[in-house]
Short mmCIF file of C-alpha atoms in Angstrom, two decimals:
data_model
loop_
_atom_site.label_atom_id
_atom_site.label_comp_id
_atom_site.label_asym_id
_atom_site.label_seq_id
_atom_site.Cartn_x
_atom_site.Cartn_y
_atom_site.Cartn_z
CA MET A 9 12.04 4.54 2.29
CA THR A 10 8.38 3.71 1.66
CA GLU A 11 6.98 0.73 3.56
CA LYS A 12 6.19 -2.55 1.83
CA GLY A 13 2.61 -2.47 0.64
CA GLU A 14 2.84 1.19 -0.33
CA ARG A 15 5.78 1.12 -2.73
CA LEU A 16 5.98 1.97 -6.41
CA LEU A 17 8.35 -0.58 -7.97
CA PHE A 18 10.29 -0.57 -11.22
CA PHE A 19 11.46 -4.10 -12.08
CA SER A 20 14.40 -4.12 -14.49
CA GLY A 21 17.21 -6.23 -15.88
CA ARG A 22 20.79 -4.92 -15.97
CA GLU A 23 21.30 -6.23 -19.52
CA CYS A 24 17.83 -5.28 -20.81
CA PRO A 25 18.05 -2.48 -23.41
CA HIS A 26 14.39 -1.48 -23.01
CA CYS A 27 14.97 -1.08 -19.27
CA ALA A 28 17.92 1.21 -19.94
CA LYS A 29 15.72 3.36 -22.19
CA LEU A 30 12.84 3.47 -19.72
CA ARG A 31 15.00 4.29 -16.67
CA PRO A 32 15.38 8.06 -17.41
CA VAL A 33 11.66 8.29 -18.17
CA VAL A 34 10.78 6.69 -14.82
CA GLU A 35 13.27 8.91 -13.03
CA ALA A 36 11.88 12.05 -14.68
CA VAL A 37 8.26 11.21 -13.79
CA SER A 38 9.31 10.25 -10.27
CA GLU A 39 10.95 13.65 -9.84
CA GLU A 40 8.07 15.61 -11.39
CA GLU A 41 5.46 13.83 -9.30
CA GLU A 42 7.65 13.91 -6.18
CA VAL A 43 7.20 10.21 -5.48
CA GLU A 44 9.77 7.50 -4.99
CA ILE A 45 9.85 4.70 -7.57
CA GLU A 46 12.21 1.98 -6.36
CA GLU A 47 14.17 0.12 -9.02
CA LYS A 48 14.54 -3.63 -8.44
CA GLU A 49 16.98 -5.42 -10.73
CA VAL A 50 15.84 -9.04 -11.09
CA TRP A 51 18.71 -10.94 -12.79
CA HIS A 52 21.46 -10.06 -10.34
CA SER A 53 19.39 -10.18 -7.15
CA GLU A 54 17.40 -13.27 -6.18
CA GLN A 55 15.66 -11.19 -3.53
CA ASN A 56 14.34 -8.83 -6.18
CA ALA A 57 13.39 -11.73 -8.46
CA SER A 58 11.41 -13.29 -5.59
CA LEU A 59 9.64 -10.00 -4.98
CA MET A 60 8.70 -9.84 -8.66
CA ARG A 61 7.33 -13.38 -8.52
CA GLU A 62 5.24 -12.35 -5.50
CA TYR A 63 3.44 -9.91 -7.80
CA GLY A 64 3.74 -12.27 -10.76
CA GLU A 65 0.09 -12.61 -11.64
CA ALA A 66 -0.51 -8.90 -12.27
CA ILE A 67 2.86 -8.39 -13.95
CA ALA A 68 2.49 -11.39 -16.25
CA GLU A 69 -0.95 -10.19 -17.26
CA ALA A 70 0.42 -6.75 -18.10
CA CYS A 71 3.28 -8.33 -20.06
CA GLY A 72 1.01 -10.55 -22.14
CA GLY A 73 1.63 -13.80 -20.28
CA ASP A 74 5.23 -13.92 -19.00
CA LEU A 75 7.09 -12.05 -16.32
CA GLY A 76 8.82 -9.32 -18.28
CA VAL A 77 11.03 -6.34 -17.72
CA PRO A 78 10.80 -3.41 -17.74
CA SER A 79 7.69 -3.51 -15.60
CA LEU A 80 6.13 -1.30 -12.96
CA TYR A 81 4.09 -2.49 -10.00
CA ASN A 82 2.06 -0.36 -7.63
CA GLU A 83 1.78 -2.19 -4.30
CA ARG A 84 -1.09 0.00 -3.15
CA THR A 85 -3.34 -0.68 -6.16
CA GLY A 86 -1.93 -3.98 -7.42
CA LYS A 87 -1.73 -2.43 -10.89
CA ALA A 88 1.16 -3.34 -13.22
CA LEU A 89 2.52 -1.85 -16.44
CA CYS A 90 4.95 -3.62 -18.73
CA GLY A 91 7.10 -3.14 -21.81
CA LYS A 92 6.89 0.10 -23.77
CA ILE A 93 5.50 2.55 -21.22
CA ASP A 94 4.90 6.26 -21.83
CA PRO A 95 5.19 8.99 -19.16
CA GLU A 96 1.45 9.67 -19.06
CA SER A 97 0.71 6.03 -18.27
CA ILE A 98 3.24 6.17 -15.44
CA ARG A 99 1.56 9.28 -14.00
CA GLU A 100 -1.85 7.56 -14.11
CA TRP A 101 -0.34 4.43 -12.56
CA ILE A 102 1.08 6.50 -9.69
CA HIS A 103 -2.13 8.33 -8.85
CA GLU A 104 -4.73 5.68 -9.62
CA GLU A 105 -7.06 4.74 -6.76
CA PRO A 106 -7.27 1.09 -5.64
CA MET B 1 2.39 -36.32 -25.63
CA SER B 2 5.81 -36.51 -24.02
CA LYS B 3 9.06 -36.27 -25.91
CA ARG B 4 11.43 -39.24 -26.05
CA LEU B 5 15.00 -39.81 -27.15
CA TRP B 6 15.95 -41.32 -30.48
CA ARG B 7 19.25 -42.36 -32.09
CA CYS B 8 20.04 -42.83 -35.77
CA HIS B 9 21.43 -46.36 -35.92
CA VAL B 10 23.56 -45.40 -38.94
CA CYS B 11 25.44 -42.29 -37.75
CA ASN B 12 24.38 -41.98 -34.06
CA ASP B 13 22.64 -38.61 -34.42
CA ILE B 14 20.56 -37.96 -31.29
CA HIS B 15 17.06 -36.51 -31.43
CA LEU B 16 14.59 -35.48 -28.71
CA GLY B 17 11.01 -35.53 -29.92
CA ILE B 18 7.71 -37.34 -30.10
CA LYS B 19 9.24 -39.50 -32.83
CA GLY B 20 12.51 -39.69 -34.71
CA PRO B 21 12.93 -37.84 -38.02
CA GLU B 22 11.96 -39.88 -41.08
CA ILE B 23 15.19 -38.84 -42.77
CA CYS B 24 18.33 -38.38 -40.69
CA PRO B 25 19.49 -34.76 -41.20
CA THR B 26 23.13 -35.83 -41.00
CA CYS B 27 23.47 -39.07 -42.99
CA ARG B 28 20.12 -38.97 -44.87
CA ALA B 29 19.28 -42.54 -43.85
CA LYS B 30 15.52 -43.25 -43.95
CA ASN B 31 13.53 -44.49 -40.94
CA ALA B 32 16.79 -44.97 -39.07
CA PHE B 33 15.87 -43.66 -35.62
CA VAL B 34 15.45 -46.09 -32.75
CA GLU B 35 14.25 -45.12 -29.28
CA ILE B 36 16.95 -44.97 -26.61
CA ASP B 37 17.12 -43.99 -22.94
CA HIS B 38 18.75 -41.01 -21.24
CA ASN B 39 21.85 -42.95 -20.21
CA GLU B 40 22.58 -44.04 -23.78
CA ALA B 41 21.89 -40.57 -25.16
CA MET B 42 24.25 -38.90 -22.69
CA LYS B 43 27.01 -41.40 -23.43
CA MET B 44 26.58 -40.76 -27.16
CA ILE B 45 26.60 -37.00 -26.68
CA GLY B 46 29.60 -37.08 -24.33
CA GLU B 47 31.51 -33.82 -24.55
CA SER B 48 30.26 -33.01 -28.08
CA GLY B 49 29.53 -29.45 -29.06
CA ASP B 50 31.73 -26.39 -28.66
CA PRO B 51 30.85 -24.34 -25.59
CA ILE B 52 28.81 -21.23 -26.30
CA ASP B 53 30.11 -19.18 -23.43
CA THR B 54 31.70 -16.12 -25.00
CA LYS B 55 30.07 -13.09 -26.54
CA GLU B 56 31.82 -13.65 -29.89
CA ARG B 57 30.63 -17.25 -30.10
CA LEU B 58 27.07 -16.38 -29.08
CA LEU B 59 26.85 -13.56 -31.61
CA GLN B 60 28.05 -15.96 -34.32
CA VAL B 61 25.37 -18.49 -33.32
CA TRP B 62 22.69 -15.78 -33.51
CA GLU B 63 23.95 -14.57 -36.89
CA ASP B 64 23.91 -18.12 -38.28
CA PHE B 65 20.40 -18.57 -36.90
CA THR B 66 19.00 -15.39 -38.42
CA GLY B 67 20.72 -16.00 -41.76
CA GLN B 68 18.26 -18.73 -42.60
CA ASN B 69 15.07 -17.01 -41.47
CA GLU B 70 12.82 -14.01 -42.18
CA TYR B 71 14.21 -12.10 -39.20
CA GLU B 72 17.59 -10.57 -38.50
CA LEU B 73 19.62 -9.28 -35.59
CA ASN B 74 18.76 -5.76 -34.49
CA GLU B 75 20.99 -3.17 -36.14
CA ASP B 76 21.62 -1.57 -32.74
CA ARG B 77 24.91 -3.32 -32.00
CA GLU B 78 25.17 -1.87 -28.50
CA ALA B 79 21.79 -3.35 -27.58
CA VAL B 80 22.68 -6.72 -29.13
CA GLU B 81 25.94 -6.87 -27.18
CA MET B 82 24.15 -5.90 -23.97
CA LEU B 83 21.68 -8.72 -24.53
CA ALA B 84 24.50 -11.18 -25.25
CA SER B 85 26.14 -10.22 -21.94
CA GLY B 86 22.83 -10.78 -20.16
CA VAL B 87 22.17 -14.14 -21.79
CA LEU B 88 25.67 -15.34 -20.85
CA HIS B 89 25.25 -14.06 -17.29
CA ASN B 90 21.93 -15.89 -17.00
CA GLN B 91 23.50 -19.07 -18.35
CA GLU B 92 26.26 -18.85 -15.76
CA SER B 93 23.94 -18.07 -12.86
CA GLY B 94 20.82 -19.99 -13.91
CA GLY B 95 22.15 -22.77 -16.13
CA LEU B 96 20.38 -21.76 -19.36
CA LYS B 97 20.44 -18.86 -21.80
CA TYR B 98 17.42 -17.09 -20.32
CA CYS B 99 16.14 -13.90 -21.94
CA PRO B 100 17.48 -10.88 -19.99
CA CYS B 101 14.21 -9.03 -20.58
CA ARG B 102 12.01 -11.52 -18.80
CA ALA B 103 12.22 -13.26 -15.45
CA THR B 104 12.05 -16.89 -14.43
CA THR B 105 9.03 -18.13 -12.52
CA GLY B 106 10.72 -21.03 -10.74
CA GLU B 107 8.52 -23.48 -12.67
CA PRO B 108 10.89 -25.49 -14.93
CA ASP B 109 8.43 -26.12 -17.77
CA LYS B 110 7.46 -22.44 -17.99
CA ASP B 111 11.04 -21.25 -17.69
CA LEU B 112 12.21 -23.43 -20.59
CA LEU B 113 10.09 -21.17 -22.80
CA LEU B 114 12.33 -18.23 -21.87
CA VAL B 115 15.54 -19.68 -23.30
CA CYS B 116 16.92 -17.47 -26.07
CA PRO B 117 16.05 -17.74 -28.90
CA CYS B 118 12.55 -18.35 -27.60
CA ASN B 119 9.58 -19.08 -29.85
CA PHE B 120 9.15 -15.38 -30.51
CA PRO B 121 7.53 -15.65 -34.00
CA ALA B 122 4.46 -17.10 -32.28
CA GLN B 123 4.25 -14.27 -29.77
CA GLN B 124 1.97 -11.25 -29.91
CA ARG B 125 4.86 -8.80 -29.65
CA TYR B 126 6.48 -10.16 -32.80
CA ARG B 127 3.20 -10.19 -34.71
CA GLU B 128 2.39 -6.60 -33.75
CA ASP B 129 5.80 -4.90 -33.54
CA ARG B 130 7.85 -7.20 -35.81
CA GLU B 131 10.41 -7.86 -33.11
CA CYS B 132 10.94 -10.27 -30.23
CA TRP B 133 10.28 -9.23 -26.64
CA CYS B 134 13.79 -7.86 -26.10
CA SER B 135 14.18 -6.55 -29.70
CA LEU B 136 17.13 -8.86 -30.38
CA PHE B 137 15.44 -10.39 -33.42
CA VAL B 138 13.57 -8.09 -35.78
CA LYS B 139 11.63 -8.93 -38.90
CA GLY B 140 13.66 -7.98 -41.98
#
């Protein structure tokens, strides 16, 4: 497992339809790029919700103001993506330099 | 300006707002609202209101809500039912019907804006994509 500070995180909600649609896309890109993207479900795990709040500023900005799911957070760069996310954006988000 | 509690002195309707309605929506009495305190309001409210704690009941509430507006429930029934399950879970675990596609911040005032239905018509997502953040409500 990747150490904290270096992780690629996928914040999701169990009952979020957009998250369910994005999950296979994230998994496919993760496999193609040979990197681990850890899914963190935020409505059934307070620990995961707290982690999301830790990165709240960048995530809220990417979501247009609120903390939203699905969202992706790169601990290395501090860059977040949110909402409708295409595979190419995920690839760029993975490889972007800080 | 902070909101206060008001009671219609004719039919005991309760209202939370900057001021009471000029016309009571229940009995139509004019200028009938008098300011009250929390204790009086809670005693008036008592156990009123059927619980909204089942999927069937919540879906009915959403259908009634959309029936009088420019938006409607998403046609994707599976997605709507998934969202209903999430809203009910969040109510049970967090006390309010929080949107399953967002996350609470821990700041009460901010989190009250996430209660479903939220004020989605004012949000960028609705203006651009004609749907609320979680796609539960879509413009017809």
